XYZ file of C-alpha atoms in Angstrom:
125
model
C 0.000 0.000 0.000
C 1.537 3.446 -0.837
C 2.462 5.031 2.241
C 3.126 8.606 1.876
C 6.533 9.820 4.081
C 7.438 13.438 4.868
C 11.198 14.781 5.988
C 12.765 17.996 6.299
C 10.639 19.835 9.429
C 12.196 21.327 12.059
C 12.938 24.581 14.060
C 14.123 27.646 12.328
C 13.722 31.378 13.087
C 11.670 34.087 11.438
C 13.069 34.725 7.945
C 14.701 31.346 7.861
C 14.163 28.538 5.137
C 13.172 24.804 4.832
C 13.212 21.749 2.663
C 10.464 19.603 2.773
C 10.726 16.165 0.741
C 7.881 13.980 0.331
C 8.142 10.322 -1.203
C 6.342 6.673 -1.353
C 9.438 3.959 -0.566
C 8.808 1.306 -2.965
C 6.228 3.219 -5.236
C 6.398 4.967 -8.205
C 4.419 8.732 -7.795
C 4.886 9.475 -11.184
C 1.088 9.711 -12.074
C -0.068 11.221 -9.064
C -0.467 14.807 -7.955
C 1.154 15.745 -5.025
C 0.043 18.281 -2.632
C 1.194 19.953 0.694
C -1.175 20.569 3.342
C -0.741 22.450 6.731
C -2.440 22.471 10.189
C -1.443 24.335 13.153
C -2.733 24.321 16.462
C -6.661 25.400 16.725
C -6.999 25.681 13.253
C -8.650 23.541 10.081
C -6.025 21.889 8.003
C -5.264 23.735 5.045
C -4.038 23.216 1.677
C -1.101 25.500 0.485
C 0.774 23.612 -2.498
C 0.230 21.036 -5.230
C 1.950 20.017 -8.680
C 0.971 17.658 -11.334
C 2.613 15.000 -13.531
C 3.218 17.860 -16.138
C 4.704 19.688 -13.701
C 1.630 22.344 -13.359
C 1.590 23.815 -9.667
C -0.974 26.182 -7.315
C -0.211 27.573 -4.285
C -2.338 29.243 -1.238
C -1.885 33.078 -1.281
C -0.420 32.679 2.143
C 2.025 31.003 0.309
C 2.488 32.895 -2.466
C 5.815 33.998 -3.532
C 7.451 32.218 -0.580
C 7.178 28.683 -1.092
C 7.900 26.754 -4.122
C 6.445 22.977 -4.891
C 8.627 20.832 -7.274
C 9.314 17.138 -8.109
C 12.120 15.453 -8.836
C 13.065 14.400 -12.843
C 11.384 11.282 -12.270
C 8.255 13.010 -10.097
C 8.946 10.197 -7.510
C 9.835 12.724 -4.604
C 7.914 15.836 -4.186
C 9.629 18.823 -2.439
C 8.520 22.105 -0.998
C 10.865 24.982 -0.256
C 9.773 26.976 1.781
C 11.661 30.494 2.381
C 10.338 33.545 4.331
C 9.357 31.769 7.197
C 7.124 33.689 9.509
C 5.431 32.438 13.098
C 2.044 31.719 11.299
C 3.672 29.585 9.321
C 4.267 26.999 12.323
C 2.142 24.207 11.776
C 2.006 20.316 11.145
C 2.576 19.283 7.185
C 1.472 16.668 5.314
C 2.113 15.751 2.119
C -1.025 13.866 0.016
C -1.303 12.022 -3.346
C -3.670 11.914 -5.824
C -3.390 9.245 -8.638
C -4.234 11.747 -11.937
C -2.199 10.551 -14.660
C -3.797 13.153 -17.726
C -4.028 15.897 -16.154
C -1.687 18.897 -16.295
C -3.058 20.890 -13.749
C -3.926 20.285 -10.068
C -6.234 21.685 -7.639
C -6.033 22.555 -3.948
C -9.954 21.298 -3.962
C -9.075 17.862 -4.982
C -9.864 15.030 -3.136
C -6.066 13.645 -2.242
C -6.740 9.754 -0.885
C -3.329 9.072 0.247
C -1.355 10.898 3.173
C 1.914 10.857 5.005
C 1.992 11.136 8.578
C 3.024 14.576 9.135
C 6.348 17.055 9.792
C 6.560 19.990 12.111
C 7.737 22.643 11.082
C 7.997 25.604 13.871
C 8.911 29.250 13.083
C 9.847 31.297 16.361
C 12.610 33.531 17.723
């Protein structure tokens, strides 16, 4: 079963920068779309980032600007830089995959049926 595995949270002051990699050991995520989601504490999860086979991407306009989604040449590992930190930024992220093997464009709306566990990330002085 694909299981969906996150790396690259940690602690990092205001302004700072992070690397988050997402990938399926032992699968192939090629034909899915990948997307990031966020929750911090209190709130709804969100969704911030996602990319496509093709390579198409959409971001959150929190996110705008600062963050950047890509995939590696083969689209098996999905990363998110994130730069710009700032406090409201702290928050629990998951990466989620959507098999969509046509399309060239993803949504933040779509329904992503896979998930990994989760990374925190936390932005504070």
């Amino acid at each position: 079963q694909l299981q969906l595995v996150e790396s690259g949270g940690g602690s990092v002051q205001p302004g700072g920068s992070l690397r988050l990699s997402c990938a399926a050991p032992g699968f192939a995520l090629g034909s899915y779309a990948i997307a990031w989601f966020r929750q911090a504490p209190g709130k709804e999860r969100e969704a911030i980032s996602c990319i496509s086979v093709t390579r198409g991407t959409n971001y959150a306009e929190p996110v705008k600007g600062r963050f950047r989604i890509s995939r590696d040449a083969r689209g098996n590992t999905a990363f998110l830089q994130m730069n710009s930190l700032e406090p409201e930024d702290t928050a629990v992220y998951y990466c989620a995959a959507n098999w969509n093997p046509r399309s060239p464009i993803c949504t933040l709306q779509a329904q992503y049926t896979h998930w990994g566990q989760g990374t925190q990330v936390t932005v504070s002085s």
